[in-house]
XYZ file of N, CA and C in Angstrom:
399
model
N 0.836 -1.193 0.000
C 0.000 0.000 0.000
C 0.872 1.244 0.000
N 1.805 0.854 0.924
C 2.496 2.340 1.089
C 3.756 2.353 -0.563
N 3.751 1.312 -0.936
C 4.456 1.545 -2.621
C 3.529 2.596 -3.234
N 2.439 2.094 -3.125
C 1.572 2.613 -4.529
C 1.476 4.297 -4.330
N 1.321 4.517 -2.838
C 1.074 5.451 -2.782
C 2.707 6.291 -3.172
N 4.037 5.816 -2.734
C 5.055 6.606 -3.255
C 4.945 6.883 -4.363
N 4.921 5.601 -5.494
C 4.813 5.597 -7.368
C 3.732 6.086 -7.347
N 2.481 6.773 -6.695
C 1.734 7.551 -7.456
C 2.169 9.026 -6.569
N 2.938 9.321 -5.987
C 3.877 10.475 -6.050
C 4.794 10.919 -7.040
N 5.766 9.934 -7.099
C 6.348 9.868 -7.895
C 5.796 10.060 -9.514
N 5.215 9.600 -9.805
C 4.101 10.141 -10.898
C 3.761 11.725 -11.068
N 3.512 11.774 -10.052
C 3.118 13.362 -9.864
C 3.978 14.055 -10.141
N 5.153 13.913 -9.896
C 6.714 14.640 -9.782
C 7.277 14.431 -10.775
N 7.202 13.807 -12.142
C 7.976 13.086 -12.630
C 7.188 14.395 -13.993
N 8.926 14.724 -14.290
C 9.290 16.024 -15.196
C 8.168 16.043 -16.462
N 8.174 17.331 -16.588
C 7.291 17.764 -17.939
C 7.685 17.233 -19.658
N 9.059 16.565 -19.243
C 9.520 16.110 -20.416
C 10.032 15.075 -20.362
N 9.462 14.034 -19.362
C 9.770 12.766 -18.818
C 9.068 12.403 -19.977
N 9.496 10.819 -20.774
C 8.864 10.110 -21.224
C 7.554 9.098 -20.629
N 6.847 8.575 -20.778
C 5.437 8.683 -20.494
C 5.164 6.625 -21.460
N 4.500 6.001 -20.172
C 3.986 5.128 -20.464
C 3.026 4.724 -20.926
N 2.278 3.494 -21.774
C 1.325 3.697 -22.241
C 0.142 3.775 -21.418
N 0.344 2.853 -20.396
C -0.653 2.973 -18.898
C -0.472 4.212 -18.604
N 0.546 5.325 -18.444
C 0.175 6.694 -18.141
C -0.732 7.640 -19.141
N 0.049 7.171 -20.422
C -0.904 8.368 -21.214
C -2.127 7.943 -21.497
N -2.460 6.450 -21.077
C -3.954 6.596 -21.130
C -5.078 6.593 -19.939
N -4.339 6.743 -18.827
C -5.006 7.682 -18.018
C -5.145 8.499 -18.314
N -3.732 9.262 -18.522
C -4.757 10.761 -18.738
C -5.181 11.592 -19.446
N -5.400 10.720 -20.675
C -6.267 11.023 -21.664
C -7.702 10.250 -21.519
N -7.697 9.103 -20.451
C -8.742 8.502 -20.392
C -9.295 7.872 -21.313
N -8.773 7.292 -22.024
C -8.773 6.424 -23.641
C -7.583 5.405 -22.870
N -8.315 3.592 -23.142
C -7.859 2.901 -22.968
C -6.634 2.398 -24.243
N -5.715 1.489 -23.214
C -4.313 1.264 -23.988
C -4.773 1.089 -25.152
N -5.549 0.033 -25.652
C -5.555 -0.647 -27.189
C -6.382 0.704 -28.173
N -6.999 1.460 -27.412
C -7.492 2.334 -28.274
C -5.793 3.664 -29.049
N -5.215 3.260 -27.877
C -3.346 4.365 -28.567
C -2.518 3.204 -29.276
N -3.144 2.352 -29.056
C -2.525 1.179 -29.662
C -2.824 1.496 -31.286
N -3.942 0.962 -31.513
C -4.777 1.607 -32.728
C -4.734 2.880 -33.637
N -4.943 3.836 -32.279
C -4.069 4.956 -33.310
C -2.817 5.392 -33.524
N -1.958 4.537 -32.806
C -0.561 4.442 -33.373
C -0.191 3.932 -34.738
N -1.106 3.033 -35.026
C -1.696 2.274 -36.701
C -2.371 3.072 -37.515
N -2.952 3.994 -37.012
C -3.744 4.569 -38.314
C -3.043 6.334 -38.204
N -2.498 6.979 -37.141
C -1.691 8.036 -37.672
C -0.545 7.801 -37.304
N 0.579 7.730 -38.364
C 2.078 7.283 -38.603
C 2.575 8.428 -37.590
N 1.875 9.728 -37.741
C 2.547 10.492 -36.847
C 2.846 10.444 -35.485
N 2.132 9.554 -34.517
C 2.444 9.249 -33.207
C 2.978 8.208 -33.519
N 4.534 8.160 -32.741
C 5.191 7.049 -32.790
C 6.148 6.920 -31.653
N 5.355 6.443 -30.834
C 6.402 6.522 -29.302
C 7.047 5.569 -29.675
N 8.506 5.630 -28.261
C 9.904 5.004 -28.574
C 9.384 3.634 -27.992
N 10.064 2.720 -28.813
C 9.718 1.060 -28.125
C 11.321 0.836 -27.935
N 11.206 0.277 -26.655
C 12.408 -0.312 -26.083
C 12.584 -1.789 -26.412
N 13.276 -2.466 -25.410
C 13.491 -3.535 -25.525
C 12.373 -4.119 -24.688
N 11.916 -4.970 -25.162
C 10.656 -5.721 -24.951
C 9.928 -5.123 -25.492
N 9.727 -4.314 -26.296
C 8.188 -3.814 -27.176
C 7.849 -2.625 -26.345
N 8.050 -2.637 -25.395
C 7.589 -1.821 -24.338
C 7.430 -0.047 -25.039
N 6.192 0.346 -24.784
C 6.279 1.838 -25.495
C 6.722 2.888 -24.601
N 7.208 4.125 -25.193
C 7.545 5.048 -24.182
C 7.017 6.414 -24.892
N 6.106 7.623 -24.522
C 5.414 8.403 -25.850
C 6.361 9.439 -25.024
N 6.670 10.119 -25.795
C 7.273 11.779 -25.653
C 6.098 12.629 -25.393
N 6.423 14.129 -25.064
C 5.452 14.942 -24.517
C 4.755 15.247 -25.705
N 5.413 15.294 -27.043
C 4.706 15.661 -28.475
C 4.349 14.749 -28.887
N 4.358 13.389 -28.381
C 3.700 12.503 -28.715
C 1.990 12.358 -27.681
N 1.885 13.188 -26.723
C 1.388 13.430 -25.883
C 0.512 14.454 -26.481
N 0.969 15.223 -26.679
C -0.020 16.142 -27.132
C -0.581 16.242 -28.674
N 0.129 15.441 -29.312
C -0.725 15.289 -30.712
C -1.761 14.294 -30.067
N -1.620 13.441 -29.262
C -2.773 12.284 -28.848
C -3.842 12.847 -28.635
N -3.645 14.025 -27.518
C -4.660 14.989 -26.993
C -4.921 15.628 -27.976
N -4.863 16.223 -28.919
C -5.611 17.250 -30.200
C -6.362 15.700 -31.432
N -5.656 14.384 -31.540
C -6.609 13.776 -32.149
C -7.825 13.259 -31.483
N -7.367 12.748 -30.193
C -8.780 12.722 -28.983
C -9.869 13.525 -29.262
N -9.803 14.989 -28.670
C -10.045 16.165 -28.771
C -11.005 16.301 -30.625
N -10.464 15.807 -31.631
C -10.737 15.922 -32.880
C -11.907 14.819 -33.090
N -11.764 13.439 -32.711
C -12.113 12.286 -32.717
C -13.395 12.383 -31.532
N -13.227 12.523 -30.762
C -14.302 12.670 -29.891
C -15.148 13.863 -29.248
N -14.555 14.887 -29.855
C -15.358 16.437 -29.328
C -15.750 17.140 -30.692
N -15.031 16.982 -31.351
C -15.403 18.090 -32.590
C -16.337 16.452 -33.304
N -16.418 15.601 -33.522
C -17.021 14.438 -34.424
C -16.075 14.315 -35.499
N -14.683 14.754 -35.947
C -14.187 14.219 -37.094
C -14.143 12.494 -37.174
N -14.222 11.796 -38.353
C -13.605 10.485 -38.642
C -11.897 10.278 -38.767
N -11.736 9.129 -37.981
C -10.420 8.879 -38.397
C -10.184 9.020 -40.071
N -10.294 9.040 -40.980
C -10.137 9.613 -42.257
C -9.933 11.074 -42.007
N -10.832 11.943 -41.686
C -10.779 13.539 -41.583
C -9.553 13.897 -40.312
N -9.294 13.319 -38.891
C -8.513 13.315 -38.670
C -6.571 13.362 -39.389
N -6.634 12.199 -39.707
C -5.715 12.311 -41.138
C -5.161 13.122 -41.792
N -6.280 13.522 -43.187
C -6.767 14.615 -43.700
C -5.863 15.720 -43.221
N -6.413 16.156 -41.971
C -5.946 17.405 -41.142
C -4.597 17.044 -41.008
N -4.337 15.862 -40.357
C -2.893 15.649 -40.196
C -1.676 16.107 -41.872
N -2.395 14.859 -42.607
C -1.231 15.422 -44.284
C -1.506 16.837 -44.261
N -2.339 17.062 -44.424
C -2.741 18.656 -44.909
C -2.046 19.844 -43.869
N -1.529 19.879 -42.936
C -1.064 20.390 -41.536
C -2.479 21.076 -41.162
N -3.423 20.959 -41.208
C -4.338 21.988 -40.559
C -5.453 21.508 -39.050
N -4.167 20.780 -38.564
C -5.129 20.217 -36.913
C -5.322 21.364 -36.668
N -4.034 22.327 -36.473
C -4.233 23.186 -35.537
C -5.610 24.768 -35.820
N -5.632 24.634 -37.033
C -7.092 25.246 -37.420
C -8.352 25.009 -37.635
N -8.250 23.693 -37.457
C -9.183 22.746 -36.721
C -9.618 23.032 -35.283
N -8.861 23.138 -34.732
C -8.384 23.188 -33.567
C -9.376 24.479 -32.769
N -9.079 25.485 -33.602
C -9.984 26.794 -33.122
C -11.357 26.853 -33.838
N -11.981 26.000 -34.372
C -13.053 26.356 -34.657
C -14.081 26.143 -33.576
N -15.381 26.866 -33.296
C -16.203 26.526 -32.174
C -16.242 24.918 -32.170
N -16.542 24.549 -30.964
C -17.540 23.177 -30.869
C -19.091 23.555 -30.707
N -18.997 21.910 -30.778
C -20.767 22.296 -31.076
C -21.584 22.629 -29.840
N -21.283 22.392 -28.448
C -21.447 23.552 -27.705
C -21.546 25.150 -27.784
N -20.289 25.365 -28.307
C -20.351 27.245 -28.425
C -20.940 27.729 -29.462
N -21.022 26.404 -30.796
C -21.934 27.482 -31.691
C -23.838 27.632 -31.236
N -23.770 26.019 -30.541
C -25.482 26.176 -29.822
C -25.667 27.004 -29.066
N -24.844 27.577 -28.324
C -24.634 28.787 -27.651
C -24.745 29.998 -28.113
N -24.338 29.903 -29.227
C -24.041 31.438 -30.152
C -25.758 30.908 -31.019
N -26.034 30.289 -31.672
C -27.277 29.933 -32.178
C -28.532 30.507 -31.338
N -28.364 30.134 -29.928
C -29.230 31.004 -29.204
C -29.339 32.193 -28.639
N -28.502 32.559 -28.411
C -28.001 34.061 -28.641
C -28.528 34.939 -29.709
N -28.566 34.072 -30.811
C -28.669 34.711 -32.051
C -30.365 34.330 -32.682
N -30.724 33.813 -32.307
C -32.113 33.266 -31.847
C -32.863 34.221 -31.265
N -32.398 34.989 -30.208
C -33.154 35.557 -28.766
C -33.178 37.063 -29.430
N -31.799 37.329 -30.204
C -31.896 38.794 -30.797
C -32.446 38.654 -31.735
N -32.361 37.787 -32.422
C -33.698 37.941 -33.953
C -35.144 38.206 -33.396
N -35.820 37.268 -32.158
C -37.284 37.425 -31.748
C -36.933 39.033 -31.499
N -36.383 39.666 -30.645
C -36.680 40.687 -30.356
C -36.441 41.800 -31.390
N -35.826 41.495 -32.429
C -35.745 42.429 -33.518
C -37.152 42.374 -34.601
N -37.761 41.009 -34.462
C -38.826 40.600 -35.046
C -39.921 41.714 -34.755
N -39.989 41.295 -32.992
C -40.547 41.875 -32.716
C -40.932 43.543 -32.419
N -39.710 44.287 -32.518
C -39.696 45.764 -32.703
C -40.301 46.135 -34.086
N -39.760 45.347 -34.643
C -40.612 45.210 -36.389
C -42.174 45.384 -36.416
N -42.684 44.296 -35.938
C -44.168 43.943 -35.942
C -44.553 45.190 -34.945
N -43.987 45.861 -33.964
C -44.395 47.434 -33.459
C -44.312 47.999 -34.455
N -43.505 48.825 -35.414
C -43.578 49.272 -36.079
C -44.283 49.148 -37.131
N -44.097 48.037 -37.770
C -45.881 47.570 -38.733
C -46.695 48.196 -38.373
N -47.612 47.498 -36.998
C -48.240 48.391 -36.420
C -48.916 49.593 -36.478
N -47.311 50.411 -35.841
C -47.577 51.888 -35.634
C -48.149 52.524 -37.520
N -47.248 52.268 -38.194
C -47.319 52.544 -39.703
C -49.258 52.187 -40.134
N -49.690 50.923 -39.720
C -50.673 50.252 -40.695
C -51.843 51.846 -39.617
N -51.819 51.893 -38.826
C -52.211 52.640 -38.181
C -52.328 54.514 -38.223
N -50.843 54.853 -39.093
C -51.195 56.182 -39.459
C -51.534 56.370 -41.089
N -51.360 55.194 -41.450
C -51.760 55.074 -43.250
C -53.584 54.616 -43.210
């Protein structure tokens, strides 16, 4: 008990440019191993270091491209194809800033709430007009 709790100190502590296991980076990306497994197969671009025994080791940029295809793959709805795509093409990262579909439903209603009330200043004015004609 009292191990686990050091190695998950140690974890904690362990440098910003420490190499990174596959049991770590998929904690904390929360995407299980065989799923980085997988996309280690379908984008050439993540390619953590394998040691001796197979064993993987991902770099921090291997880390964070994981997190922007995650992020792509499961928040924005791209397909692994369109993922890709973005990858040959370099344009994750403008991908990257476009709303999600949260902020544009957000902005949709927003934009919703000022149309009724512009509607409606309108239909006053109709109104007032049908009224002095």
């Amino acid at each position: 008990m009292e191990s686990e709790i050091e190695n998950a100190d140690l974890q904690d502590k362990k440098a910003a440019r420490a190499f990174r296991t596959i049991a770590e980076v998929s904690e904390e990306l929360n995407v299980p191993a065989h799923v980085l497994r997988f996309w280690e197969k379908k984008f050439s671009e993540v390619s953590p270091v394998q040691r001796a025994g197979g064993r993987r080791y991902y770099r921090p940029e291997d880390i964070a491209l994981l997190k922007k295809i995650k992020y792509l793959l499961h928040d924005q709805g791209y397909t692994i194809k369109g993922v890709q795509k973005l990858l040959k093409d370099g344009a994750v990262n403008s991908a990257l800033e476009q709303p999600t579909a949260g902020q544009t439903d957000e902005k949709n209603v927003e934009n919703k709430a000022e149309l009724e009330n512009v509607i409606a200043e309108l239909e006053e004015i109709a109104a007032l007009l049908k009224k002095v004609i």
